[in-house]
Amino acid sequence: EDKVVQSPLSLVVHEGDTVTLNCSYEVTNFRSLLWYKQEKKAPTFLFMLTSSGIEKKSGRLSSILDKKELFSILNITATQTGDSAVYLCAVTPSGTYKYIFGTGTRLKVLA
Amino acid sequence: NAGVTQTPKFQVLKTGQSMTLQCAQDMNHNSMYWYRQDPGMGLRLIYYSASEGTTDKGEVPNGYNVSRLNKREFSLRLESAAPSQTSVYFCASSEDGSSGNTIYFGEGSWLTVV
């Protein structure tokens, strides 16, 4: 059964800290991995990683994909209170239309 | 840019009542999805529509039906609501789900069944 596991489940840090969020997966025929940030409402897209794009960076956020070890990490440097959210990881197996989500990591950044 | 629009945003139902959640996207996407989100469970796929005219079951389809009315609209129906269907429902769309590209979400519909 295809599965996505995120860790930790929750995390509390102080402004300025660096955090690393983990996403491991077991899927048949991996195609892509996506990261989303969810504040109060809709998840919003952060990154997509595929075989041809295993590293992405945008400002203080970066992500890498290790296809051999079947995991991805999302790094946030110099955290701000606005980074407080649930971070979701999703994986899409090839040959399907499905996006399989992990349960998310709840990040709280204290001022 | 409306993106994905869901209605209603909030609804309280009594057990046994029926209702339909409406979803529309204006991005000319082919694939559309309905997810539910419960505490500690993440996003679970209820139904999806790969393209206009097709629908398929996801992980948790029991108690729900869907209709892909046209390319823009994908509705979710609860025929006889149960307390276990209390959840936040998200509609989503992607240009082509078979390519695994970005999926975009609506703002959610909070449903309480009493």
PDB file of C-alpha atoms in Angstrom, chain A residues 40-110:
ATOM      1  CA  LYS A  40      -5.922  28.299   8.447  1.00  0.00           C
ATOM      2  CA  LYS A  41      -7.491  27.334   5.167  1.00  0.00           C
ATOM      3  CA  ALA A  42      -6.309  25.902   1.849  1.00  0.00           C
ATOM      4  CA  PRO A  43      -2.911  24.239   1.470  1.00  0.00           C
ATOM      5  CA  THR A  44      -0.675  26.394  -0.713  1.00  0.00           C
ATOM      6  CA  PHE A  45       2.003  24.984  -2.984  1.00  0.00           C
ATOM      7  CA  LEU A  46       5.677  25.308  -2.057  1.00  0.00           C
ATOM      8  CA  PHE A  47       7.779  22.910  -4.146  1.00  0.00           C
ATOM      9  CA  MET A  48       7.597  19.986  -6.510  1.00  0.00           C
ATOM     10  CA  LEU A  49      10.497  17.539  -6.764  1.00  0.00           C
ATOM     11  CA  THR A  50      10.920  14.908  -9.448  1.00  0.00           C
ATOM     12  CA  SER A  51      13.663  12.708 -10.841  1.00  0.00           C
ATOM     13  CA  SER A  52      14.807  15.653 -12.925  1.00  0.00           C
ATOM     14  CA  GLY A  53      14.560  18.224 -10.154  1.00  0.00           C
ATOM     15  CA  ILE A  54      15.728  16.903  -6.819  1.00  0.00           C
ATOM     16  CA  GLU A  55      16.596  20.206  -5.181  1.00  0.00           C
ATOM     17  CA  LYS A  56      14.536  23.375  -4.939  1.00  0.00           C
ATOM     18  CA  LYS A  57      15.042  26.672  -3.116  1.00  0.00           C
ATOM     19  CA  SER A  58      12.940  29.736  -2.577  1.00  0.00           C
ATOM     20  CA  GLY A  59      14.145  32.368  -0.154  1.00  0.00           C
ATOM     21  CA  ARG A  60      14.546  30.804   3.280  1.00  0.00           C
ATOM     22  CA  LEU A  61      12.898  27.540   2.226  1.00  0.00           C
ATOM     23  CA  SER A  62      14.656  24.701   0.477  1.00  0.00           C
ATOM     24  CA  SER A  63      13.919  21.079  -0.205  1.00  0.00           C
ATOM     25  CA  ILE A  64      15.790  18.047  -1.433  1.00  0.00           C
ATOM     26  CA  LEU A  65      14.698  14.636  -2.619  1.00  0.00           C
ATOM     27  CA  ASP A  66      16.625  11.423  -2.048  1.00  0.00           C
ATOM     28  CA  LYS A  67      15.129   8.912  -4.464  1.00  0.00           C
ATOM     29  CA  LYS A  68      17.431   6.157  -3.341  1.00  0.00           C
ATOM     30  CA  GLU A  69      16.501   6.411   0.351  1.00  0.00           C
ATOM     31  CA  LEU A  70      12.890   7.421  -0.438  1.00  0.00           C
ATOM     32  CA  PHE A  71      12.634  10.618   1.522  1.00  0.00           C
ATOM     33  CA  SER A  72      12.560  14.367   1.228  1.00  0.00           C
ATOM     34  CA  ILE A  73      13.378  17.155   3.643  1.00  0.00           C
ATOM     35  CA  LEU A  74      12.078  20.682   3.849  1.00  0.00           C
ATOM     36  CA  ASN A  75      14.424  23.189   5.465  1.00  0.00           C
ATOM     37  CA  ILE A  76      13.397  26.571   6.777  1.00  0.00           C
ATOM     38  CA  THR A  77      16.175  28.880   7.901  1.00  0.00           C
ATOM     39  CA  ALA A  78      15.837  31.988  10.072  1.00  0.00           C
ATOM     40  CA  THR A  79      12.268  31.062  10.959  1.00  0.00           C
ATOM     41  CA  GLN A  80       9.643  33.767  11.459  1.00  0.00           C
ATOM     42  CA  THR A  81       6.290  33.675  13.221  1.00  0.00           C
ATOM     43  CA  GLY A  82       4.669  33.731   9.775  1.00  0.00           C
ATOM     44  CA  ASP A  83       6.160  30.303   9.120  1.00  0.00           C
ATOM     45  CA  SER A  84       3.802  28.825  11.727  1.00  0.00           C
ATOM     46  CA  ALA A  85       1.621  26.372   9.823  1.00  0.00           C
ATOM     47  CA  VAL A  86       1.071  22.736   9.011  1.00  0.00           C
ATOM     48  CA  TYR A  87       3.467  21.516   6.321  1.00  0.00           C
ATOM     49  CA  LEU A  88       2.132  18.736   4.107  1.00  0.00           C
ATOM     50  CA  CYS A  89       4.000  16.363   1.867  1.00  0.00           C
ATOM     51  CA  ALA A  90       2.313  14.521  -1.018  1.00  0.00           C
ATOM     52  CA  VAL A  91       3.579  11.893  -3.425  1.00  0.00           C
ATOM     53  CA  THR A  92       2.175  10.928  -6.799  1.00  0.00           C
ATOM     54  CA  PRO A  93       2.757   7.409  -8.138  1.00  0.00           C
ATOM     55  CA  SER A  94       3.061   7.211 -11.902  1.00  0.00           C
ATOM     56  CA  GLY A  95       0.185   5.578 -13.742  1.00  0.00           C
ATOM     57  CA  THR A  96      -2.386   7.097 -11.374  1.00  0.00           C
ATOM     58  CA  TYR A  97      -4.146  10.385 -10.855  1.00  0.00           C
ATOM     59  CA  LYS A  98      -3.761  10.220  -7.107  1.00  0.00           C
ATOM     60  CA  TYR A  99      -1.890  12.486  -4.709  1.00  0.00           C
ATOM     61  CA  ILE A 100      -1.123  10.693  -1.455  1.00  0.00           C
ATOM     62  CA  PHE A 101      -0.686  13.009   1.515  1.00  0.00           C
ATOM     63  CA  GLY A 102       1.116  12.553   4.790  1.00  0.00           C
ATOM     64  CA  THR A 103      -0.493  13.678   8.039  1.00  0.00           C
ATOM     65  CA  GLY A 104       1.606  16.837   8.130  1.00  0.00           C
ATOM     66  CA  THR A 105       4.021  18.504  10.543  1.00  0.00           C
ATOM     67  CA  ARG A 106       2.605  21.303  12.695  1.00  0.00           C
ATOM     68  CA  LEU A 107       5.253  24.011  13.139  1.00  0.00           C
ATOM     69  CA  LYS A 108       4.883  26.773  15.683  1.00  0.00           C
ATOM     70  CA  VAL A 109       7.413  29.606  15.716  1.00  0.00           C
ATOM     71  CA  LEU A 110       7.514  31.674  18.886  1.00  0.00           C
TER      72      LEU A 110
END
